[in-house]
DNA sequence: TCGCTGTTTTTTGTATACAAAAGTATCAAT
DNA sequence: ATTGATACTTTTGTATACAAAAAACAGCGA
């Protein structure tokens, strides 16, 4: 699939990056005219971009009022993790049952940098690796739907913003356990390992909710 | 949430209904000008509507070429069912663990008409009931993401078009078994029952694929 | 007949224009 | 000072206008 230099898409990418990097405040209104001027385009391609963002739960459109950056509430994060747990299990199972050694290497590659450096891990880089790892499993699963459910991956990014992360000391070796399970071809095991991984994160969120 | 008389939404609803009822041929190009004229609107609100439809996998946009009604291929249906199986399990588990008797009655209500009529079941009505049943479980689960994943429910509708349905004699009592499992509050059982239900449909699709 | 090339037509993507709704400010009256 | 009504400004939603790309077509040559 060839990406086209379509203005709507460029605007979408730009706004998405800005929202996910917190350059827009959650709850903030996105003024069409202003953004159009900033990006040097008219309001027309913005409409499509906003619609894309709304479908990914990144903004909310209130008709005749405007577009607002979605606030991330813990309940929704919890819900997303619940979905992610189920869907990643499907993905991991499929991938375990049908993969190449190159794919395994790719997955391992995300985390090997953090294995060697036995001191001070760059947390931002680790988060990025984590994001790519989970996204990549979905894509490589071969299930055409899984690779395109942006809702799930976006929520993960926003979770990072909230600081809802487990210590690297716990997750790093879990990631390798998941990869190993996939590599052995044991679908059930791979599904269970990744579900366990997600459940632990979900437990953290539940703690936040009960406070 | 109040629905607004927004042209884009009206257009979206209209086109969605037309696609799902096969009034547009799969693969057919949707000419913007023509559709705008037919619906008596300009092309501007169409853009948003098309974007919504694309997010639900009902149309496909090829930049600079046009919008095409998505062809339903068996592989994608299979993938959707795989996702549905996982997600419905989550929904059924939640609902089992937290529901009211009114919700149970609502679910039963979808199918009681077909219990009493011990002769000739109206297949179209049964399909509609099936669609609503599965959708309703997602909504009532209380998981804010599940209720809004239109991809999954759309695919189900398109599956009907392909005639990929199991006989009523099998599915009718399965539906009641699922409801009963939910009613007893046994989350694991409810999840397993609905997963089994989905798996059987998935097996049918796999048969089609292997041909 | 087929295929190539240049031209015309259609269709898309984007900008601009305009009407209606929402938001804001002003000012009078209590 | 606070409230309420009215005029003014901003902002949204939609229609129209225009440029550029794609598709359709016609004419020419092998």
Short mmCIF file of C-alpha atoms (C1' of nucleotides) in Angstrom, two decimals:
data_model
loop_
_atom_site.label_atom_id
_atom_site.label_comp_id
_atom_site.label_asym_id
_atom_site.label_seq_id
_atom_site.Cartn_x
_atom_site.Cartn_y
_atom_site.Cartn_z
CA UNK A 1 0.00 0.00 0.00
CA UNK A 2 1.48 3.29 -1.13
CA UNK A 3 1.01 6.25 1.16
CA UNK A 4 -0.18 9.28 -0.71
CA UNK A 5 0.83 12.83 0.02
CA UNK A 6 -2.73 13.60 0.91
CA UNK A 7 -3.20 16.72 3.00
CA UNK A 8 -5.81 15.13 5.25
CA UNK A 9 -3.41 12.36 6.11
CA UNK A 10 -0.54 14.71 6.78
CA UNK A 11 -2.75 16.80 9.02
CA UNK A 12 -3.96 13.65 10.74
CA UNK A 13 -0.43 12.43 11.41
CA UNK A 14 0.64 15.82 12.66
CA UNK A 15 -2.31 16.30 15.01
CA UNK A 16 -2.10 12.75 16.26
CA UNK A 17 1.54 13.21 17.16
CA UNK A 18 0.78 16.48 18.89
CA UNK A 19 -2.06 15.01 20.92
CA UNK A 20 -0.12 11.93 21.92
CA UNK A 21 2.86 14.05 22.95
CA UNK A 22 0.58 16.21 25.06
CA UNK A 23 1.19 19.36 23.05
CA UNK A 24 -2.53 19.82 23.20
CA UNK A 25 -4.09 19.76 26.65
CA UNK A 26 -6.73 17.07 27.20
CA UNK A 27 -10.10 18.76 27.08
CA UNK A 28 -8.72 21.59 24.99
CA UNK A 29 -10.78 22.83 22.11
CA UNK A 30 -9.18 22.55 18.70
CA UNK A 31 -10.01 25.69 16.75
CA UNK A 32 -10.30 24.79 13.11
CA UNK A 33 -9.29 28.12 11.69
CA UNK A 34 -6.30 28.41 13.98
CA UNK A 35 -4.98 24.94 13.26
CA UNK A 36 -5.58 25.36 9.55
CA UNK A 37 -3.56 28.56 9.63
CA UNK A 38 -0.78 26.96 11.67
CA UNK A 39 -0.49 24.07 9.25
CA UNK A 40 -0.93 26.27 6.22
CA UNK A 41 -3.97 24.47 4.84
CA UNK A 42 -7.64 25.25 4.55
CA UNK A 43 -10.29 23.85 6.86
CA UNK A 44 -11.50 21.33 4.28
CA UNK A 45 -8.81 18.68 4.76
CA UNK A 46 -9.08 19.17 8.50
CA UNK A 47 -12.55 17.69 8.57
CA UNK A 48 -11.38 14.31 7.39
CA UNK A 49 -8.42 14.42 9.74
CA UNK A 50 -10.65 15.21 12.70
CA UNK A 51 -12.92 12.36 11.80
CA UNK A 52 -9.97 9.97 11.73
CA UNK A 53 -8.85 11.18 15.12
CA UNK A 54 -12.34 10.81 16.51
CA UNK A 55 -12.46 7.22 15.36
CA UNK A 56 -9.32 6.58 17.34
CA UNK A 57 -10.80 8.14 20.45
CA UNK A 58 -8.23 10.92 20.40
CA UNK A 59 -10.70 13.75 19.96
CA UNK A 60 -14.38 14.19 20.53
CA UNK A 61 -16.64 16.16 18.25
CA UNK A 62 -19.55 18.04 19.73
CA UNK A 63 -21.67 19.19 16.81
CA UNK A 64 -21.91 22.94 16.36
CA UNK A 65 -19.54 23.36 19.29
CA UNK A 66 -16.21 22.08 18.17
CA UNK A 67 -13.58 19.39 18.43
CA UNK A 68 -12.07 18.69 21.82
CA UNK A 69 -9.01 16.67 22.74
CA UNK A 70 -10.30 13.66 24.60
CA UNK A 71 -9.58 13.41 28.26
CA UNK A 72 -8.13 10.06 29.21
CA UNK A 73 -10.05 8.62 32.06
CA UNK A 74 -8.87 5.59 33.94
CA UNK A 75 -12.05 3.67 33.29
CA UNK A 76 -11.52 3.85 29.58
CA UNK A 77 -7.88 2.90 29.92
CA UNK A 78 -8.97 -0.11 31.92
CA UNK A 79 -11.52 -1.03 29.26
CA UNK A 80 -8.93 -0.71 26.54
CA UNK A 81 -6.52 -2.94 28.39
CA UNK A 82 -9.24 -5.51 28.81
CA UNK A 83 -9.74 -5.54 25.05
CA UNK A 84 -6.04 -5.51 24.39
CA UNK A 85 -5.56 -8.55 26.59
CA UNK A 86 -8.09 -10.51 24.58
CA UNK A 87 -6.86 -9.35 21.19
CA UNK A 88 -3.17 -9.75 21.87
CA UNK A 89 -3.84 -13.31 22.93
CA UNK A 90 -5.37 -13.96 19.56
CA UNK A 91 -2.43 -12.30 17.85
CA UNK A 92 0.22 -14.12 19.86
CA UNK A 93 -1.47 -17.47 19.28
CA UNK A 94 -1.61 -16.93 15.56
CA UNK A 95 1.94 -15.71 15.38
CA UNK A 96 3.20 -18.64 17.43
CA UNK A 97 1.53 -21.03 15.05
CA UNK A 98 2.80 -19.30 11.97
CA UNK A 99 5.99 -17.25 12.00
CA UNK A 100 9.46 -16.94 10.59
CA UNK A 101 12.75 -16.67 12.41
CA UNK A 102 13.15 -13.18 10.97
CA UNK A 103 10.00 -12.14 12.77
CA UNK A 104 11.35 -13.48 16.04
CA UNK A 105 14.58 -11.62 15.50
CA UNK A 106 12.67 -8.42 14.82
CA UNK A 107 10.77 -8.74 18.08
CA UNK A 108 13.91 -9.53 20.04
CA UNK A 109 15.62 -6.60 18.38
CA UNK A 110 13.31 -4.17 20.10
CA UNK A 111 14.65 -5.11 23.51
CA UNK A 112 18.22 -6.33 23.06
CA UNK A 113 19.54 -2.75 23.42
CA UNK A 114 18.19 -2.74 26.95
CA UNK A 115 19.71 -6.11 27.81
CA UNK A 116 23.27 -5.11 27.05
CA UNK A 117 23.11 -1.77 28.79
CA UNK A 118 23.03 -3.13 32.30
CA UNK A 119 22.94 0.33 33.74
CA UNK A 120 20.51 3.24 33.39
CA UNK A 121 17.89 2.41 30.81
CA UNK A 122 16.45 5.30 28.86
CA UNK A 123 12.81 5.06 29.90
CA UNK A 124 11.49 6.97 26.91
CA UNK A 125 13.26 4.68 24.51
CA UNK A 126 12.03 1.64 26.40
CA UNK A 127 8.45 2.89 26.19
CA UNK A 128 8.80 3.39 22.47
CA UNK A 129 10.18 -0.13 22.12
CA UNK A 130 7.31 -1.48 24.18
CA UNK A 131 4.81 0.33 21.98
CA UNK A 132 6.39 -0.99 18.79
CA UNK A 133 6.65 -4.51 20.20
CA UNK A 134 2.97 -4.76 20.99
CA UNK A 135 1.94 -3.10 17.76
CA UNK A 136 4.21 -5.38 15.75
CA UNK A 137 2.76 -8.55 17.22
CA UNK A 138 -0.68 -7.39 16.15
CA UNK A 139 0.53 -6.65 12.63
CA UNK A 140 2.55 -9.84 12.23
CA UNK A 141 -0.34 -11.95 13.45
CA UNK A 142 -1.66 -11.83 9.92
CA UNK A 143 -5.13 -10.97 11.15
CA UNK A 144 -6.12 -8.04 8.97
CA UNK A 145 -8.33 -6.48 11.61
CA UNK A 146 -5.90 -6.63 14.51
CA UNK A 147 -3.21 -4.62 12.82
CA UNK A 148 -5.54 -1.73 12.25
CA UNK A 149 -7.29 -1.28 15.59
CA UNK A 150 -5.57 1.97 16.47
CA UNK A 151 -7.78 2.50 19.52
CA UNK A 152 -5.85 -0.04 21.43
CA UNK A 153 -2.36 1.19 20.65
CA UNK A 154 -3.29 4.82 21.20
CA UNK A 155 -4.61 4.11 24.65
CA UNK A 156 -1.33 2.46 25.50
CA UNK A 157 0.56 5.60 24.57
CA UNK A 158 -1.74 7.73 26.64
CA UNK A 159 -1.26 5.35 29.53
CA UNK A 160 2.40 6.21 29.47
CA UNK A 161 1.50 9.87 29.84
CA UNK A 162 -0.31 9.04 33.02
CA UNK A 163 2.75 7.26 34.32
CA UNK A 164 0.88 4.01 34.61
CA UNK A 165 3.81 1.80 33.83
CA UNK A 166 5.31 -1.21 35.44
CA UNK A 167 9.01 -1.20 36.29
CA UNK A 168 11.37 -2.24 33.52
CA UNK A 169 12.81 -4.88 35.82
CA UNK A 170 9.48 -6.73 35.64
CA UNK A 171 8.48 -6.22 32.04
CA UNK A 172 11.77 -6.68 30.23
CA UNK A 173 12.10 -10.37 30.90
CA UNK A 174 8.37 -10.89 30.39
CA UNK A 175 8.81 -9.58 26.87
CA UNK A 176 11.47 -12.16 26.18
CA UNK A 177 9.34 -14.89 27.70
CA UNK A 178 6.56 -13.93 25.31
CA UNK A 179 8.92 -13.97 22.35
CA UNK A 180 10.28 -17.36 23.38
CA UNK A 181 6.77 -18.76 23.71
CA UNK A 182 5.97 -17.53 20.22
CA UNK A 183 9.22 -18.95 18.89
CA UNK A 184 8.49 -22.43 20.24
CA UNK A 185 5.26 -22.45 18.30
CA UNK A 186 3.12 -23.13 21.33
CA UNK A 187 0.04 -21.03 20.65
CA UNK A 188 -1.65 -21.62 23.96
CA UNK A 189 1.46 -20.72 25.89
CA UNK A 190 2.13 -17.60 23.85
CA UNK A 191 -1.45 -16.45 24.33
CA UNK A 192 -1.27 -17.09 28.05
CA UNK A 193 2.07 -15.33 28.46
CA UNK A 194 0.97 -12.16 26.74
CA UNK A 195 -2.36 -12.18 28.56
CA UNK A 196 -0.55 -12.43 31.86
CA UNK A 197 1.63 -9.54 30.84
CA UNK A 198 -1.41 -7.40 30.07
CA UNK A 199 -3.26 -8.50 33.19
CA UNK A 200 -0.47 -7.21 35.37
CA UNK A 201 -0.75 -3.78 33.77
CA UNK A 202 -4.50 -3.93 34.16
CA UNK A 203 -4.11 -4.64 37.84
CA UNK A 204 -2.12 -1.44 38.20
CA UNK A 205 -4.89 0.52 36.58
CA UNK A 206 -7.51 -1.10 38.76
CA UNK A 207 -5.58 0.06 41.79
CA UNK A 208 -5.78 3.62 40.48
CA UNK A 209 -9.51 3.19 39.99
CA UNK A 210 -10.19 1.99 43.49
CA UNK A 211 -8.49 5.01 45.02
CA UNK B 1 -25.63 11.67 24.06
CA UNK B 2 -27.87 13.70 21.78
CA UNK B 3 -27.74 12.96 18.10
CA UNK B 4 -27.50 16.06 16.01
CA UNK B 5 -29.11 16.61 12.66
CA UNK B 6 -25.71 16.84 11.09
CA UNK B 7 -25.62 16.25 7.35
CA UNK B 8 -22.49 14.12 7.49
CA UNK B 9 -24.15 11.78 9.96
CA UNK B 10 -27.31 11.51 7.93
CA UNK B 11 -25.30 10.75 4.83
CA UNK B 12 -23.27 8.22 6.78
CA UNK B 13 -26.35 6.43 8.07
CA UNK B 14 -27.91 6.39 4.64
CA UNK B 15 -24.85 5.07 2.83
CA UNK B 16 -24.16 2.50 5.52
CA UNK B 17 -27.68 1.14 5.24
CA UNK B 18 -27.38 1.01 1.47
CA UNK B 19 -24.06 -0.80 1.56
CA UNK B 20 -25.18 -3.32 4.15
CA UNK B 21 -28.35 -4.02 2.21
CA UNK B 22 -26.31 -4.61 -0.93
CA UNK B 23 -27.81 -1.69 -2.82
CA UNK B 24 -24.27 -0.88 -3.79
CA UNK B 25 -22.29 -3.68 -5.38
CA UNK B 26 -19.10 -4.70 -3.54
CA UNK B 27 -16.20 -3.23 -5.45
CA UNK B 28 -18.37 -0.54 -6.95
CA UNK B 29 -17.00 2.96 -7.11
CA UNK B 30 -18.93 5.58 -5.22
CA UNK B 31 -18.99 8.70 -7.35
CA UNK B 32 -19.02 11.70 -5.06
CA UNK B 33 -20.85 14.07 -7.34
CA UNK B 34 -23.50 11.52 -8.16
CA UNK B 35 -24.20 10.56 -4.57
CA UNK B 36 -24.20 14.17 -3.48
CA UNK B 37 -26.78 14.93 -6.13
CA UNK B 38 -28.88 11.91 -5.18
CA UNK B 39 -28.91 12.91 -1.53
CA UNK B 40 -29.32 16.58 -2.29
CA UNK B 41 -26.18 17.74 -0.51
CA UNK B 42 -22.82 19.04 -1.56
CA UNK B 43 -19.65 16.97 -1.61
CA UNK B 44 -18.32 18.55 1.55
CA UNK B 45 -20.35 16.56 4.10
CA UNK B 46 -19.69 13.43 2.07
CA UNK B 47 -16.01 13.50 2.93
CA UNK B 48 -16.65 13.02 6.63
CA UNK B 49 -19.24 10.34 5.94
CA UNK B 50 -16.85 8.43 3.69
CA UNK B 51 -14.17 8.60 6.35
CA UNK B 52 -16.57 7.13 8.91
CA UNK B 53 -17.45 4.32 6.55
CA UNK B 54 -13.81 3.64 5.84
CA UNK B 55 -13.11 3.28 9.53
CA UNK B 56 -15.77 0.62 9.68
CA UNK B 57 -14.23 -1.25 6.76
CA UNK B 58 -17.30 -0.67 4.64
CA UNK B 59 -15.55 1.34 1.97
CA UNK B 60 -11.99 1.74 0.85
CA UNK B 61 -10.48 5.01 -0.23
CA UNK B 62 -7.82 4.99 -2.89
CA UNK B 63 -6.35 8.49 -2.98
CA UNK B 64 -6.93 10.38 -6.21
CA UNK B 65 -8.93 7.44 -7.50
CA UNK B 66 -12.07 7.29 -5.45
CA UNK B 67 -14.08 5.48 -2.82
CA UNK B 68 -14.95 1.86 -3.42
CA UNK B 69 -17.40 -0.37 -1.61
CA UNK B 70 -15.30 -2.94 0.14
CA UNK B 71 -15.44 -6.47 -1.13
CA UNK B 72 -16.03 -8.94 1.64
CA UNK B 73 -13.47 -11.64 1.42
CA UNK B 74 -13.67 -14.77 3.45
CA UNK B 75 -10.27 -14.21 4.99
CA UNK B 76 -11.35 -10.96 6.49
CA UNK B 77 -14.60 -12.43 7.73
CA UNK B 78 -12.58 -15.15 9.37
CA UNK B 79 -10.31 -12.57 10.98
CA UNK B 80 -13.29 -10.59 12.22
CA UNK B 81 -14.83 -13.67 13.76
CA UNK B 82 -11.57 -14.44 15.49
CA UNK B 83 -11.62 -10.97 17.04
CA UNK B 84 -15.28 -11.20 17.83
CA UNK B 85 -14.76 -14.46 19.66
CA UNK B 86 -12.17 -12.88 21.92
CA UNK B 87 -14.10 -9.68 22.50
CA UNK B 88 -17.46 -11.27 23.11
CA UNK B 89 -15.88 -13.46 25.72
CA UNK B 90 -14.73 -10.36 27.53
CA UNK B 91 -18.18 -8.84 27.21
CA UNK B 92 -20.04 -11.94 28.35
CA UNK B 93 -17.75 -12.37 31.33
CA UNK B 94 -18.28 -8.80 32.46
CA UNK B 95 -21.99 -8.97 31.94
CA UNK B 96 -22.24 -12.23 33.85
CA UNK B 97 -20.46 -10.67 36.77
CA UNK B 98 -22.53 -7.54 36.72
CA UNK B 99 -26.03 -7.48 35.33
CA UNK B 100 -29.67 -6.88 36.16
CA UNK B 101 -32.63 -9.16 35.61
CA UNK B 102 -34.01 -6.57 33.18
CA UNK B 103 -30.94 -7.07 31.02
CA UNK B 104 -31.46 -10.81 31.02
CA UNK B 105 -35.08 -10.31 30.05
CA UNK B 106 -34.05 -8.04 27.22
CA UNK B 107 -31.67 -10.65 25.84
CA UNK B 108 -34.23 -13.41 26.14
CA UNK B 109 -36.79 -11.17 24.48
CA UNK B 110 -34.84 -11.23 21.25
CA UNK B 111 -35.43 -14.94 20.82
CA UNK B 112 -38.67 -15.83 22.61
CA UNK B 113 -40.69 -15.05 19.46
CA UNK B 114 -38.88 -17.92 17.74
CA UNK B 115 -39.45 -20.34 20.60
CA UNK B 116 -43.21 -20.10 20.55
CA UNK B 117 -43.56 -20.32 16.81
CA UNK B 118 -42.65 -23.95 16.51
CA UNK B 119 -43.15 -23.85 12.78
CA UNK B 120 -41.57 -21.81 9.99
CA UNK B 121 -39.20 -19.24 11.46
CA UNK B 122 -38.73 -16.04 9.51
CA UNK B 123 -35.03 -16.25 8.77
CA UNK B 124 -34.60 -12.53 8.14
CA UNK B 125 -36.15 -11.67 11.47
CA UNK B 126 -34.01 -14.28 13.18
CA UNK B 127 -30.87 -12.81 11.64
CA UNK B 128 -31.85 -9.36 12.84
CA UNK B 129 -32.45 -10.74 16.34
CA UNK B 130 -29.07 -12.44 16.24
CA UNK B 131 -27.40 -9.21 15.20
CA UNK B 132 -29.09 -7.24 17.99
CA UNK B 133 -28.33 -9.93 20.56
CA UNK B 134 -24.62 -9.91 19.92
CA UNK B 135 -24.47 -6.13 19.68
CA UNK B 136 -26.44 -5.75 22.90
CA UNK B 137 -24.11 -7.98 24.87
CA UNK B 138 -21.21 -5.78 23.81
CA UNK B 139 -23.06 -2.63 24.85
CA UNK B 140 -24.36 -3.98 28.14
CA UNK B 141 -20.92 -5.25 29.08
CA UNK B 142 -20.19 -1.75 30.29
CA UNK B 143 -16.85 -1.72 28.50
CA UNK B 144 -16.87 1.59 26.68
CA UNK B 145 -14.69 0.34 23.85
CA UNK B 146 -16.58 -2.86 23.10
CA UNK B 147 -19.88 -1.14 22.42
CA UNK B 148 -18.36 1.03 19.75
CA UNK B 149 -16.29 -1.38 17.68
CA UNK B 150 -18.52 -1.27 14.64
CA UNK B 151 -16.08 -3.31 12.56
CA UNK B 152 -17.14 -6.44 14.25
CA UNK B 153 -20.89 -6.01 13.97
CA UNK B 154 -20.69 -4.87 10.37
CA UNK B 155 -18.78 -7.93 9.36
CA UNK B 156 -21.45 -10.07 10.92
CA UNK B 157 -24.11 -8.41 8.78
CA UNK B 158 -22.05 -8.92 5.67
CA UNK B 159 -21.58 -12.54 6.63
CA UNK B 160 -25.32 -12.98 6.41
CA UNK B 161 -25.19 -11.66 2.86
CA UNK B 162 -22.83 -14.45 2.00
CA UNK B 163 -25.20 -16.96 3.51
CA UNK B 164 -22.61 -18.12 5.98
CA UNK B 165 -25.05 -18.98 8.70
CA UNK B 166 -25.58 -21.93 10.88
CA UNK B 167 -29.02 -23.54 11.06
CA UNK B 168 -31.46 -22.01 13.51
CA UNK B 169 -31.94 -25.41 15.10
CA UNK B 170 -28.35 -25.24 16.33
CA UNK B 171 -28.00 -21.59 17.27
CA UNK B 172 -31.34 -20.90 18.93
CA UNK B 173 -30.74 -23.03 21.97
CA UNK B 174 -27.10 -21.92 22.12
CA UNK B 175 -28.33 -18.36 22.52
CA UNK B 176 -30.42 -19.37 25.50
CA UNK B 177 -27.51 -21.30 26.98
CA UNK B 178 -25.39 -18.17 26.75
CA UNK B 179 -28.09 -16.07 28.40
CA UNK B 180 -28.50 -18.63 31.15
CA UNK B 181 -24.77 -18.68 31.78
CA UNK B 182 -24.76 -14.91 32.05
CA UNK B 183 -27.78 -15.02 34.37
CA UNK B 184 -26.10 -17.44 36.78
CA UNK B 185 -23.25 -14.94 37.16
CA UNK B 186 -20.61 -17.46 36.17
CA UNK B 187 -18.22 -15.33 34.14
CA UNK B 188 -15.97 -18.14 33.02
CA UNK B 189 -18.90 -20.21 31.84
CA UNK B 190 -20.53 -17.31 30.01
CA UNK B 191 -17.25 -16.48 28.28
CA UNK B 192 -16.76 -20.09 27.27
CA UNK B 193 -20.32 -20.53 26.01
CA UNK B 194 -20.22 -17.50 23.76
CA UNK B 195 -16.73 -18.36 22.54
CA UNK B 196 -17.94 -21.84 21.61
CA UNK B 197 -20.85 -20.27 19.76
CA UNK B 198 -18.51 -18.07 17.76
CA UNK B 199 -16.02 -20.87 17.13
CA UNK B 200 -18.70 -22.94 15.45
CA UNK B 201 -19.43 -20.10 13.04
CA UNK B 202 -15.73 -19.66 12.47
CA UNK B 203 -15.40 -23.33 11.60
CA UNK B 204 -17.98 -22.84 8.86
CA UNK B 205 -15.99 -19.99 7.42
CA UNK B 206 -12.78 -21.98 7.53
CA UNK B 207 -14.48 -24.66 5.49
CA UNK B 208 -15.26 -22.08 2.85
CA UNK B 209 -11.64 -20.95 2.91
CA UNK B 210 -10.21 -24.40 2.38
CA UNK B 211 -12.31 -24.93 -0.72
"C1'" DT C 1 -6.68 -4.81 -35.49
"C1'" DC C 2 -3.91 -3.28 -32.08
"C1'" DG C 3 -1.21 -0.09 -29.57
"C1'" DC C 4 0.68 4.39 -28.85
"C1'" DT C 5 0.26 9.50 -28.09
"C1'" DG C 6 -1.79 13.78 -27.48
"C1'" DT C 7 -6.18 16.03 -26.27
"C1'" DT C 8 -10.57 16.46 -23.96
"C1'" DT C 9 -13.59 15.25 -20.20
"C1'" DT C 10 -14.44 13.71 -15.75
"C1'" DT C 11 -13.41 13.41 -11.03
"C1'" DT C 12 -10.94 14.27 -7.13
"C1'" DG C 13 -8.75 17.26 -3.56
"C1'" DT C 14 -8.43 21.76 -1.72
"C1'" DA C 15 -9.47 26.61 -1.11
"C1'" DT C 16 -12.70 30.13 -0.68
"C1'" DA C 17 -17.38 32.06 0.26
"C1'" DC C 18 -21.51 32.32 2.80
"C1'" DA C 19 -25.34 31.30 6.16
"C1'" DA C 20 -26.57 29.92 10.63
"C1'" DA C 21 -25.49 28.82 15.26
"C1'" DA C 22 -22.73 29.70 19.41
"C1'" DG C 23 -20.17 32.73 22.09
"C1'" DT C 24 -19.04 37.43 23.84
"C1'" DA C 25 -19.56 42.04 25.03
"C1'" DT C 26 -22.36 46.07 26.04
"C1'" DC C 27 -25.61 48.37 28.49
"C1'" DA C 28 -30.02 49.27 30.80
"C1'" DA C 29 -32.99 48.16 34.65
"C1'" DT C 30 -33.73 46.51 39.08
"C1'" DA D 1 -23.56 44.68 41.61
"C1'" DT D 2 -26.26 41.32 39.30
"C1'" DT D 3 -29.35 39.99 35.88
"C1'" DG D 4 -31.32 40.02 31.27
"C1'" DA D 5 -31.81 41.59 26.72
"C1'" DT D 6 -29.68 43.00 22.51
"C1'" DA D 7 -26.07 43.79 19.23
"C1'" DC D 8 -21.68 42.24 17.74
"C1'" DT D 9 -18.01 38.75 16.85
"C1'" DT D 10 -16.39 34.33 16.26
"C1'" DT D 11 -16.80 29.71 14.77
"C1'" DT D 12 -18.91 26.05 12.72
"C1'" DG D 13 -21.18 23.54 8.82
"C1'" DT D 14 -22.15 23.55 4.07
"C1'" DA D 15 -22.00 25.07 -0.68
"C1'" DT D 16 -19.51 26.68 -4.47
"C1'" DA D 17 -15.24 27.50 -7.20
"C1'" DC D 18 -10.93 26.14 -8.99
"C1'" DA D 19 -6.54 23.51 -9.92
"C1'" DA D 20 -4.52 19.19 -10.71
"C1'" DA D 21 -4.70 14.37 -11.38
"C1'" DA D 22 -6.93 10.38 -13.59
"C1'" DA D 23 -9.84 8.42 -16.99
"C1'" DA D 24 -11.81 8.43 -21.47
"C1'" DC D 25 -11.38 9.33 -26.10
"C1'" DA D 26 -9.71 10.26 -30.84
"C1'" DG D 27 -6.42 10.04 -34.31
"C1'" DC D 28 -2.39 8.15 -36.18
"C1'" DG D 29 0.91 4.54 -37.51
"C1'" DA D 30 2.45 -0.08 -37.65
#
